[in-house]
């Protein structure tokens, strides 16, 4: 077991009593509870943790949080619970944690992929695009290599074993970021009685306060962590305040809709996680106001050899020392262009590190800085830059040279041995969320960075993310702006007294922007990286500009800068700097790339939440469902509904069962669960007029007790839905729709009533699920209905086709409709849905004597096809008019209805449209493929093949005793008896004859 | 997901609503002399405006009412909500987008991501340090 | 003779978290009537029938003679209560509205009624809906139609609820969505102690 040689004797917010062991790259390590992988690995002296994406160069730990670009690992083992691209700077360690390096083979230190680095000259910016555009065939050559190289890490191969949850919350104020400004804002809001949510990305509140020197800094006389704890305790005392740690604000959307990603138990060993608590949560917050307190991100300096493990952001180095009690190096050089980074040299020195040099690009710095360095015997090199570094897997030394005042370097090279180079190119306000909210950014010369300019949504930025870098100003800004926000939401608030600060960190000071550090080397030899994850060097950006990619968005895509999983948190600002210089434009003229949601990668699990697996989607079932399941039903999904497709008996094939069901429907009796049919109660004095307008046929004369079939068209004249409507009383109708069309038709009819015809006195209410429906059909069905129902005479004379009766089944009130799905004698029994299962069981019991057989949707479709009855959505596809269906008889001549005018448009009225016809194959055993194209010739001519139409429904019909099909055929109505051919993928076209659609009538005609 | 203020139920999440496309297209009364072109204009032709747009929404999961919304399609800003049959309110003042050009702010378009700080302090920018 | 009526959630038994933080139960005995009518005309007519008035304020309800009258839309209400009370009210409504264009329908079987109560009820519901259920915002008697997970339902906080006690919500949902809603509610209550519920599943599906 490796020790922790770089662990400081004291300090840090770790629990030294709780030792934690974990494995990385096949080796065992130890750390303490409170450590991240990064701090624990650094404590062991491990800097190199990964390989870069393109060139497989060694990658170390640059940052200390979500900003780190390339310290990515695979966490967990097994095929299900493994997770790629986890930042070592964010993953907290727990006992037994398994971590694997990624993007390297066979191991982290000896990786074959390194050859890419040797060929880097052949992998220039825009490599993909150049191979796409290159000589013919070059893509083919490169593709297999590119595919292999694509992506970082391994996807889990098995279903995710963890639970996730999404949840919604509303609040007055959402505070994003639990640093000093965020704490101050949250407390100001909470004290005013607001509903406050405070989200902090890391495990602890405090932000930069936890990274500052606990011996020096005093906030209201308290050590920084004590002050944080005091605020935290007060916040938690408010009933309306909620503090979420380990929670990243990952997306800012319209109308202050903000997504928060909480890692609830990622820091706990899988075996110890609370099984009733999800692994991660997605909080969907609707906030009246948002306070952004997301701090600043330090950017590195872009110099030759800047990507070596051991090169670390200055603030990160300070964080490891003060927050985690880890000395990130024993011999540390600081390379900076601003004041605040000098604190790192002081901190590391005071923590026991040797600091041989501070290298500052500026020619002059404040005297107080020089005093601090002098008092510690730190050599200061002003007007000087780092021009190179060496060390294979870890930094060994750096070389420094003086700037020459005209963009180059001059003088001799000084080599300084070190194992850590702390770098700082300045602090960039973290404007990602502000920019996601669509606010406009403004370039700030003093910061050499963009900061929030003009807001679009109801948010304010406070503290470092607003460019306010000093602690005092930050706290004051946070409380004052939060007070304004509280007033906007109608709450009284007072600004809090700003705590007194002593021993503050150095403020940012004057920055000397230096977007690319000169090295004195020939341009070709310089490897100065801007993006450490995607391996984009400064020269790649210049190449993009040289090749014409002027727009910052184009240059980004061409070079992939900032396109990795880190979203360019440390690289974008430097890339903008290099691009603006290459193009000779100002930063404002150059503009920025788009900050998109999510702020950092979010697991799919969290986004899907609890709505997965069996809870993915509602499955609607009828009251008779359990009977169907118990009796061999195979189900057909129709919208969200599950309908019996066919009932299979022991030993039967699907075909057997289907044939049996279809024969029973025509020879004895059969029953269909038709409960899913849409049902709409239509009521009002203008109900008839309403029906006249929505159906193609006439409804003025229908009398109570009668039923009528109707077609509904869209305004384009195309068939949209069909169904039978019964007249309950003069002003009261019971309309039915297709199962799939139920919700759409009701919404559509309501739309017309509310918007086009508000003068019509009609009310519509869905009663789809009020009624359970059993549709009994077959020659025996009349006898069965008479036996079932109280006082119903099923004699066709007294209970004619297309009529209905109010009755009862053994005392249960029922409506019986003598309508037919199948063309056979049929009765639809409707009872209140709670009685549905009882009714069904009673039908089966009573029907046994009549040979009753339950049938499913497949048989229903087949039976309808035998009779030439259409199925909307199968025989129609939104391009078919009633005339095309040759159902012109139910299109009224007088009076308007929806879609009528469209039937006379030149295209709709033309004679050679496709029309619905029957098809009979020469060979009665051949069943055509649904969708097969119809042509006029017995063999397929050379393309383009003239298509005459296509098959819409096709079955082997047991009742006709042969195959049958329906088809839409050009001028079909005029082709009766004509010979056509149906194409096949696997053989010559099948000869067919065009017929009428009612196959039953044709058979009877033939029999007669 | 933006918030839509239902004229009856108040502000609700967009997920409760369904959009019915362009508003103020009334169904022509039946006229035999109406040309195919005129009819097609009603059935098929819709404006696809960038900027101010009047559209119909239905509070599908709530009160099931249809109503009109004036929305800036470039920024998703909802400028007014009014009931069926009412005339669109005048929102021309302070409209943050031109129908033909880019909204000055809020569209997420490249042109609107960065600004030059106004000298007269008309924007909510803080004082330069 | 077993009851011929089988409610939408008859296959589920009431659930309760150990410490009473949350409980979930179907209310199969609740009768329901849907009414659509012009509010002004109806309330004018109903004035004569003493004590009957339809709530006209959106998303509110009125509790009268054992029946909850829920506002569903500007011309739509739901009556909900014990069978006898609803029947009595229906008869009076029928009389009162005889001369007015209206639609009064039995929708008891159309819907399932799920009761969710306990001090965690608001939290559990907010895992499924974007409605703001803060006690200061969603108050006793309030009604709202919204999405709960993937199901559309009407939420009602009983006006009979005593602020000293835990809230009792009713969810009125189409019967075919009831099993789904039951299961997602149970899932939402898992961290408060409700047992997991598996939706009806396992059917053989067509290939």
JSON list of C-alpha atoms in Angstrom, two decimals, chain A residues 373-549:
[
{"chain": "A", "resi": 373, "resn": "UNK", "atom": "CA", "xyz": [8.63, 36.99, -1.97]},
{"chain": "A", "resi": 374, "resn": "UNK", "atom": "CA", "xyz": [11.75, 38.55, -0.57]},
{"chain": "A", "resi": 375, "resn": "UNK", "atom": "CA", "xyz": [10.82, 37.69, 2.99]},
{"chain": "A", "resi": 376, "resn": "UNK", "atom": "CA", "xyz": [10.65, 34.05, 1.90]},
{"chain": "A", "resi": 377, "resn": "UNK", "atom": "CA", "xyz": [13.80, 34.11, -0.18]},
{"chain": "A", "resi": 378, "resn": "UNK", "atom": "CA", "xyz": [11.87, 33.40, -3.36]},
{"chain": "A", "resi": 379, "resn": "UNK", "atom": "CA", "xyz": [13.67, 34.53, -6.50]},
{"chain": "A", "resi": 380, "resn": "UNK", "atom": "CA", "xyz": [11.46, 36.69, -8.68]},
{"chain": "A", "resi": 381, "resn": "UNK", "atom": "CA", "xyz": [11.90, 36.82, -12.47]},
{"chain": "A", "resi": 382, "resn": "UNK", "atom": "CA", "xyz": [9.99, 39.76, -13.90]},
{"chain": "A", "resi": 383, "resn": "UNK", "atom": "CA", "xyz": [9.34, 40.31, -17.59]},
{"chain": "A", "resi": 384, "resn": "UNK", "atom": "CA", "xyz": [10.16, 36.66, -17.97]},
{"chain": "A", "resi": 385, "resn": "UNK", "atom": "CA", "xyz": [8.31, 33.63, -19.28]},
{"chain": "A", "resi": 386, "resn": "UNK", "atom": "CA", "xyz": [8.50, 29.87, -19.15]},
{"chain": "A", "resi": 387, "resn": "UNK", "atom": "CA", "xyz": [9.63, 28.70, -22.59]},
{"chain": "A", "resi": 388, "resn": "UNK", "atom": "CA", "xyz": [9.65, 24.98, -22.10]},
{"chain": "A", "resi": 389, "resn": "UNK", "atom": "CA", "xyz": [9.50, 22.08, -19.73]},
{"chain": "A", "resi": 390, "resn": "UNK", "atom": "CA", "xyz": [10.83, 18.57, -19.49]},
{"chain": "A", "resi": 391, "resn": "UNK", "atom": "CA", "xyz": [10.03, 15.33, -17.72]},
{"chain": "A", "resi": 392, "resn": "UNK", "atom": "CA", "xyz": [8.44, 12.24, -19.23]},
{"chain": "A", "resi": 393, "resn": "UNK", "atom": "CA", "xyz": [5.46, 11.46, -17.03]},
{"chain": "A", "resi": 394, "resn": "UNK", "atom": "CA", "xyz": [6.04, 14.24, -14.56]},
{"chain": "A", "resi": 395, "resn": "UNK", "atom": "CA", "xyz": [7.52, 17.69, -14.69]},
{"chain": "A", "resi": 396, "resn": "UNK", "atom": "CA", "xyz": [11.29, 17.72, -13.96]},
{"chain": "A", "resi": 397, "resn": "UNK", "atom": "CA", "xyz": [12.27, 21.26, -14.79]},
{"chain": "A", "resi": 398, "resn": "UNK", "atom": "CA", "xyz": [11.27, 24.38, -16.68]},
{"chain": "A", "resi": 399, "resn": "UNK", "atom": "CA", "xyz": [13.29, 26.80, -18.75]},
{"chain": "A", "resi": 400, "resn": "UNK", "atom": "CA", "xyz": [12.72, 30.54, -18.51]},
{"chain": "A", "resi": 401, "resn": "UNK", "atom": "CA", "xyz": [13.77, 33.42, -20.72]},
{"chain": "A", "resi": 402, "resn": "UNK", "atom": "CA", "xyz": [13.20, 37.15, -20.68]},
{"chain": "A", "resi": 403, "resn": "UNK", "atom": "CA", "xyz": [10.65, 38.85, -22.90]},
{"chain": "A", "resi": 404, "resn": "UNK", "atom": "CA", "xyz": [12.14, 41.10, -25.54]},
{"chain": "A", "resi": 405, "resn": "UNK", "atom": "CA", "xyz": [9.41, 43.69, -25.53]},
{"chain": "A", "resi": 406, "resn": "UNK", "atom": "CA", "xyz": [8.31, 42.95, -29.09]},
{"chain": "A", "resi": 407, "resn": "UNK", "atom": "CA", "xyz": [6.53, 39.63, -28.66]},
{"chain": "A", "resi": 408, "resn": "UNK", "atom": "CA", "xyz": [9.59, 37.40, -28.54]},
{"chain": "A", "resi": 409, "resn": "UNK", "atom": "CA", "xyz": [12.12, 36.23, -26.01]},
{"chain": "A", "resi": 410, "resn": "UNK", "atom": "CA", "xyz": [15.69, 37.25, -25.60]},
{"chain": "A", "resi": 411, "resn": "UNK", "atom": "CA", "xyz": [18.77, 36.42, -23.61]},
{"chain": "A", "resi": 412, "resn": "UNK", "atom": "CA", "xyz": [19.90, 33.18, -22.15]},
{"chain": "A", "resi": 413, "resn": "UNK", "atom": "CA", "xyz": [17.85, 30.27, -21.01]},
{"chain": "A", "resi": 414, "resn": "UNK", "atom": "CA", "xyz": [17.63, 29.50, -17.31]},
{"chain": "A", "resi": 415, "resn": "UNK", "atom": "CA", "xyz": [16.71, 25.99, -16.32]},
{"chain": "A", "resi": 416, "resn": "UNK", "atom": "CA", "xyz": [14.92, 25.63, -12.99]},
{"chain": "A", "resi": 417, "resn": "UNK", "atom": "CA", "xyz": [14.39, 22.20, -11.48]},
{"chain": "A", "resi": 418, "resn": "UNK", "atom": "CA", "xyz": [10.88, 21.73, -10.07]},
{"chain": "A", "resi": 419, "resn": "UNK", "atom": "CA", "xyz": [8.17, 19.11, -9.68]},
{"chain": "A", "resi": 420, "resn": "UNK", "atom": "CA", "xyz": [5.27, 21.57, -9.80]},
{"chain": "A", "resi": 421, "resn": "UNK", "atom": "CA", "xyz": [4.63, 24.55, -12.01]},
{"chain": "A", "resi": 422, "resn": "UNK", "atom": "CA", "xyz": [1.73, 26.63, -10.77]},
{"chain": "A", "resi": 423, "resn": "UNK", "atom": "CA", "xyz": [0.35, 28.71, -13.62]},
{"chain": "A", "resi": 424, "resn": "UNK", "atom": "CA", "xyz": [-2.14, 31.51, -13.85]},
{"chain": "A", "resi": 425, "resn": "UNK", "atom": "CA", "xyz": [-3.22, 33.46, -16.88]},
{"chain": "A", "resi": 426, "resn": "UNK", "atom": "CA", "xyz": [-5.84, 35.32, -14.91]},
{"chain": "A", "resi": 427, "resn": "UNK", "atom": "CA", "xyz": [-9.32, 34.65, -13.59]},
{"chain": "A", "resi": 428, "resn": "UNK", "atom": "CA", "xyz": [-12.17, 34.24, -16.05]},
{"chain": "A", "resi": 429, "resn": "UNK", "atom": "CA", "xyz": [-15.63, 35.00, -14.63]},
{"chain": "A", "resi": 430, "resn": "UNK", "atom": "CA", "xyz": [-17.63, 31.82, -14.92]},
{"chain": "A", "resi": 431, "resn": "UNK", "atom": "CA", "xyz": [-20.35, 33.19, -17.19]},
{"chain": "A", "resi": 432, "resn": "UNK", "atom": "CA", "xyz": [-21.59, 29.85, -18.53]},
{"chain": "A", "resi": 433, "resn": "UNK", "atom": "CA", "xyz": [-24.97, 30.00, -16.81]},
{"chain": "A", "resi": 434, "resn": "UNK", "atom": "CA", "xyz": [-25.40, 33.70, -17.49]},
{"chain": "A", "resi": 435, "resn": "UNK", "atom": "CA", "xyz": [-24.70, 33.06, -21.14]},
{"chain": "A", "resi": 436, "resn": "UNK", "atom": "CA", "xyz": [-27.04, 30.05, -21.20]},
{"chain": "A", "resi": 437, "resn": "UNK", "atom": "CA", "xyz": [-29.71, 32.40, -19.90]},
{"chain": "A", "resi": 438, "resn": "UNK", "atom": "CA", "xyz": [-29.03, 34.35, -23.10]},
{"chain": "A", "resi": 439, "resn": "UNK", "atom": "CA", "xyz": [-27.59, 37.40, -21.40]},
{"chain": "A", "resi": 440, "resn": "UNK", "atom": "CA", "xyz": [-25.06, 39.40, -23.35]},
{"chain": "A", "resi": 441, "resn": "UNK", "atom": "CA", "xyz": [-21.43, 39.42, -22.41]},
{"chain": "A", "resi": 442, "resn": "UNK", "atom": "CA", "xyz": [-19.08, 42.34, -22.40]},
{"chain": "A", "resi": 443, "resn": "UNK", "atom": "CA", "xyz": [-15.32, 42.25, -22.68]},
{"chain": "A", "resi": 444, "resn": "UNK", "atom": "CA", "xyz": [-13.50, 43.68, -19.69]},
{"chain": "A", "resi": 445, "resn": "UNK", "atom": "CA", "xyz": [-9.94, 44.81, -20.39]},
{"chain": "A", "resi": 446, "resn": "UNK", "atom": "CA", "xyz": [-9.02, 44.90, -16.73]},
{"chain": "A", "resi": 447, "resn": "UNK", "atom": "CA", "xyz": [-9.90, 41.22, -16.38]},
{"chain": "A", "resi": 448, "resn": "UNK", "atom": "CA", "xyz": [-8.85, 40.28, -19.90]},
{"chain": "A", "resi": 449, "resn": "UNK", "atom": "CA", "xyz": [-12.06, 38.28, -19.94]},
{"chain": "A", "resi": 450, "resn": "UNK", "atom": "CA", "xyz": [-15.76, 38.50, -20.64]},
{"chain": "A", "resi": 451, "resn": "UNK", "atom": "CA", "xyz": [-18.20, 39.26, -17.88]},
{"chain": "A", "resi": 452, "resn": "UNK", "atom": "CA", "xyz": [-22.00, 39.65, -17.76]},
{"chain": "A", "resi": 453, "resn": "UNK", "atom": "CA", "xyz": [-23.21, 42.71, -19.64]},
{"chain": "A", "resi": 454, "resn": "UNK", "atom": "CA", "xyz": [-26.94, 42.81, -20.22]},
{"chain": "A", "resi": 455, "resn": "UNK", "atom": "CA", "xyz": [-29.40, 40.40, -18.65]},
{"chain": "A", "resi": 456, "resn": "UNK", "atom": "CA", "xyz": [-32.15, 38.73, -20.58]},
{"chain": "A", "resi": 457, "resn": "UNK", "atom": "CA", "xyz": [-33.79, 36.75, -17.83]},
{"chain": "A", "resi": 458, "resn": "UNK", "atom": "CA", "xyz": [-34.57, 37.56, -14.24]},
{"chain": "A", "resi": 459, "resn": "UNK", "atom": "CA", "xyz": [-31.16, 36.89, -12.76]},
{"chain": "A", "resi": 460, "resn": "UNK", "atom": "CA", "xyz": [-28.28, 38.77, -11.26]},
{"chain": "A", "resi": 461, "resn": "UNK", "atom": "CA", "xyz": [-24.62, 37.83, -11.17]},
{"chain": "A", "resi": 462, "resn": "UNK", "atom": "CA", "xyz": [-22.69, 38.53, -8.00]},
{"chain": "A", "resi": 463, "resn": "UNK", "atom": "CA", "xyz": [-19.08, 38.08, -6.97]},
{"chain": "A", "resi": 464, "resn": "UNK", "atom": "CA", "xyz": [-16.33, 36.71, -9.13]},
{"chain": "A", "resi": 465, "resn": "UNK", "atom": "CA", "xyz": [-18.68, 35.49, -11.89]},
{"chain": "A", "resi": 466, "resn": "UNK", "atom": "CA", "xyz": [-19.60, 39.15, -12.30]},
{"chain": "A", "resi": 467, "resn": "UNK", "atom": "CA", "xyz": [-15.97, 40.17, -12.41]},
{"chain": "A", "resi": 468, "resn": "UNK", "atom": "CA", "xyz": [-15.98, 41.34, -8.80]},
{"chain": "A", "resi": 469, "resn": "UNK", "atom": "CA", "xyz": [-12.83, 39.64, -7.63]},
{"chain": "A", "resi": 470, "resn": "UNK", "atom": "CA", "xyz": [-12.16, 40.97, -4.16]},
{"chain": "A", "resi": 471, "resn": "UNK", "atom": "CA", "xyz": [-13.79, 39.22, -1.24]},
{"chain": "A", "resi": 472, "resn": "UNK", "atom": "CA", "xyz": [-15.07, 42.40, 0.40]},
{"chain": "A", "resi": 473, "resn": "UNK", "atom": "CA", "xyz": [-16.65, 43.74, -2.80]},
{"chain": "A", "resi": 474, "resn": "UNK", "atom": "CA", "xyz": [-18.07, 40.35, -3.57]},
{"chain": "A", "resi": 475, "resn": "UNK", "atom": "CA", "xyz": [-19.86, 40.01, -0.24]},
{"chain": "A", "resi": 476, "resn": "UNK", "atom": "CA", "xyz": [-21.19, 43.52, -0.43]},
{"chain": "A", "resi": 477, "resn": "UNK", "atom": "CA", "xyz": [-22.38, 43.09, -4.02]},
{"chain": "A", "resi": 478, "resn": "UNK", "atom": "CA", "xyz": [-24.05, 39.79, -3.13]},
{"chain": "A", "resi": 479, "resn": "UNK", "atom": "CA", "xyz": [-26.12, 41.17, -0.31]},
{"chain": "A", "resi": 480, "resn": "UNK", "atom": "CA", "xyz": [-27.02, 44.44, -2.05]},
{"chain": "A", "resi": 481, "resn": "UNK", "atom": "CA", "xyz": [-28.12, 42.85, -5.29]},
{"chain": "A", "resi": 482, "resn": "UNK", "atom": "CA", "xyz": [-30.07, 40.16, -3.46]},
{"chain": "A", "resi": 483, "resn": "UNK", "atom": "CA", "xyz": [-31.96, 42.86, -1.62]},
{"chain": "A", "resi": 484, "resn": "UNK", "atom": "CA", "xyz": [-32.97, 44.36, -4.99]},
{"chain": "A", "resi": 485, "resn": "UNK", "atom": "CA", "xyz": [-34.08, 40.94, -6.14]},
{"chain": "A", "resi": 486, "resn": "UNK", "atom": "CA", "xyz": [-36.16, 40.39, -3.02]},
{"chain": "A", "resi": 487, "resn": "UNK", "atom": "CA", "xyz": [-37.92, 43.67, -3.60]},
{"chain": "A", "resi": 488, "resn": "UNK", "atom": "CA", "xyz": [-38.75, 42.60, -7.14]},
{"chain": "A", "resi": 489, "resn": "UNK", "atom": "CA", "xyz": [-40.53, 39.52, -5.82]},
{"chain": "A", "resi": 490, "resn": "UNK", "atom": "CA", "xyz": [-42.37, 41.60, -3.25]},
{"chain": "A", "resi": 491, "resn": "UNK", "atom": "CA", "xyz": [-40.41, 40.74, -0.14]},
{"chain": "A", "resi": 492, "resn": "UNK", "atom": "CA", "xyz": [-38.88, 43.17, 2.30]},
{"chain": "A", "resi": 493, "resn": "UNK", "atom": "CA", "xyz": [-35.17, 42.73, 2.70]},
{"chain": "A", "resi": 494, "resn": "UNK", "atom": "CA", "xyz": [-32.31, 44.57, 4.27]},
{"chain": "A", "resi": 495, "resn": "UNK", "atom": "CA", "xyz": [-28.71, 44.31, 3.17]},
{"chain": "A", "resi": 496, "resn": "UNK", "atom": "CA", "xyz": [-26.67, 42.34, 5.65]},
{"chain": "A", "resi": 497, "resn": "UNK", "atom": "CA", "xyz": [-23.75, 43.95, 7.34]},
{"chain": "A", "resi": 498, "resn": "UNK", "atom": "CA", "xyz": [-20.75, 43.01, 5.24]},
{"chain": "A", "resi": 499, "resn": "UNK", "atom": "CA", "xyz": [-18.35, 41.01, 7.39]},
{"chain": "A", "resi": 500, "resn": "UNK", "atom": "CA", "xyz": [-15.03, 42.59, 8.14]},
{"chain": "A", "resi": 501, "resn": "UNK", "atom": "CA", "xyz": [-12.20, 40.97, 6.26]},
{"chain": "A", "resi": 502, "resn": "UNK", "atom": "CA", "xyz": [-8.59, 40.82, 7.31]},
{"chain": "A", "resi": 503, "resn": "UNK", "atom": "CA", "xyz": [-5.66, 39.04, 5.74]},
{"chain": "A", "resi": 504, "resn": "UNK", "atom": "CA", "xyz": [-7.46, 38.88, 2.44]},
{"chain": "A", "resi": 505, "resn": "UNK", "atom": "CA", "xyz": [-6.05, 37.12, -0.56]},
{"chain": "A", "resi": 506, "resn": "UNK", "atom": "CA", "xyz": [-4.45, 39.34, -3.16]},
{"chain": "A", "resi": 507, "resn": "UNK", "atom": "CA", "xyz": [-6.95, 40.66, -5.59]},
{"chain": "A", "resi": 508, "resn": "UNK", "atom": "CA", "xyz": [-6.57, 39.99, -9.25]},
{"chain": "A", "resi": 509, "resn": "UNK", "atom": "CA", "xyz": [-4.63, 43.17, -9.84]},
{"chain": "A", "resi": 510, "resn": "UNK", "atom": "CA", "xyz": [-3.52, 44.33, -13.21]},
{"chain": "A", "resi": 511, "resn": "UNK", "atom": "CA", "xyz": [-3.35, 41.51, -15.68]},
{"chain": "A", "resi": 512, "resn": "UNK", "atom": "CA", "xyz": [-0.98, 41.59, -18.56]},
{"chain": "A", "resi": 513, "resn": "UNK", "atom": "CA", "xyz": [-2.84, 39.54, -21.11]},
{"chain": "A", "resi": 514, "resn": "UNK", "atom": "CA", "xyz": [-0.48, 37.20, -22.88]},
{"chain": "A", "resi": 515, "resn": "UNK", "atom": "CA", "xyz": [-2.50, 34.76, -24.94]},
{"chain": "A", "resi": 516, "resn": "UNK", "atom": "CA", "xyz": [0.42, 32.78, -26.23]},
{"chain": "A", "resi": 517, "resn": "UNK", "atom": "CA", "xyz": [3.79, 32.73, -24.56]},
{"chain": "A", "resi": 518, "resn": "UNK", "atom": "CA", "xyz": [6.74, 33.03, -26.94]},
{"chain": "A", "resi": 519, "resn": "UNK", "atom": "CA", "xyz": [9.26, 30.23, -26.75]},
{"chain": "A", "resi": 520, "resn": "UNK", "atom": "CA", "xyz": [11.96, 31.29, -29.16]},
{"chain": "A", "resi": 521, "resn": "UNK", "atom": "CA", "xyz": [11.60, 27.98, -30.97]},
{"chain": "A", "resi": 522, "resn": "UNK", "atom": "CA", "xyz": [10.76, 27.51, -34.65]},
{"chain": "A", "resi": 523, "resn": "UNK", "atom": "CA", "xyz": [6.97, 27.60, -35.00]},
{"chain": "A", "resi": 524, "resn": "UNK", "atom": "CA", "xyz": [6.81, 23.97, -36.15]},
{"chain": "A", "resi": 525, "resn": "UNK", "atom": "CA", "xyz": [8.43, 22.70, -32.98]},
{"chain": "A", "resi": 526, "resn": "UNK", "atom": "CA", "xyz": [6.17, 24.53, -30.56]},
{"chain": "A", "resi": 527, "resn": "UNK", "atom": "CA", "xyz": [3.65, 22.40, -28.67]},
{"chain": "A", "resi": 528, "resn": "UNK", "atom": "CA", "xyz": [1.72, 24.99, -26.72]},
{"chain": "A", "resi": 529, "resn": "UNK", "atom": "CA", "xyz": [-1.70, 23.57, -25.91]},
{"chain": "A", "resi": 530, "resn": "UNK", "atom": "CA", "xyz": [-4.87, 25.58, -25.53]},
{"chain": "A", "resi": 531, "resn": "UNK", "atom": "CA", "xyz": [-7.22, 22.65, -25.02]},
{"chain": "A", "resi": 532, "resn": "UNK", "atom": "CA", "xyz": [-5.67, 19.85, -23.01]},
{"chain": "A", "resi": 533, "resn": "UNK", "atom": "CA", "xyz": [-8.54, 17.44, -23.54]},
{"chain": "A", "resi": 534, "resn": "UNK", "atom": "CA", "xyz": [-8.87, 17.65, -27.32]},
{"chain": "A", "resi": 535, "resn": "UNK", "atom": "CA", "xyz": [-5.16, 18.38, -27.88]},
{"chain": "A", "resi": 536, "resn": "UNK", "atom": "CA", "xyz": [-5.68, 21.68, -29.63]},
{"chain": "A", "resi": 537, "resn": "UNK", "atom": "CA", "xyz": [-2.55, 23.78, -29.78]},
{"chain": "A", "resi": 538, "resn": "UNK", "atom": "CA", "xyz": [-2.29, 27.50, -30.45]},
{"chain": "A", "resi": 539, "resn": "UNK", "atom": "CA", "xyz": [-0.86, 26.79, -33.89]},
{"chain": "A", "resi": 540, "resn": "UNK", "atom": "CA", "xyz": [-3.97, 24.75, -34.78]},
{"chain": "A", "resi": 541, "resn": "UNK", "atom": "CA", "xyz": [-6.08, 27.82, -34.12]},
{"chain": "A", "resi": 542, "resn": "UNK", "atom": "CA", "xyz": [-3.79, 29.95, -36.26]},
{"chain": "A", "resi": 543, "resn": "UNK", "atom": "CA", "xyz": [-4.00, 27.35, -39.01]},
{"chain": "A", "resi": 544, "resn": "UNK", "atom": "CA", "xyz": [-7.79, 27.50, -38.87]},
{"chain": "A", "resi": 545, "resn": "UNK", "atom": "CA", "xyz": [-7.68, 31.26, -39.34]},
{"chain": "A", "resi": 546, "resn": "UNK", "atom": "CA", "xyz": [-5.17, 30.91, -42.15]},
{"chain": "A", "resi": 547, "resn": "UNK", "atom": "CA", "xyz": [-7.47, 28.44, -43.87]},
{"chain": "A", "resi": 548, "resn": "UNK", "atom": "CA", "xyz": [-10.35, 30.88, -43.69]},
{"chain": "A", "resi": 549, "resn": "UNK", "atom": "CA", "xyz": [-12.22, 29.90, -40.56]}
]
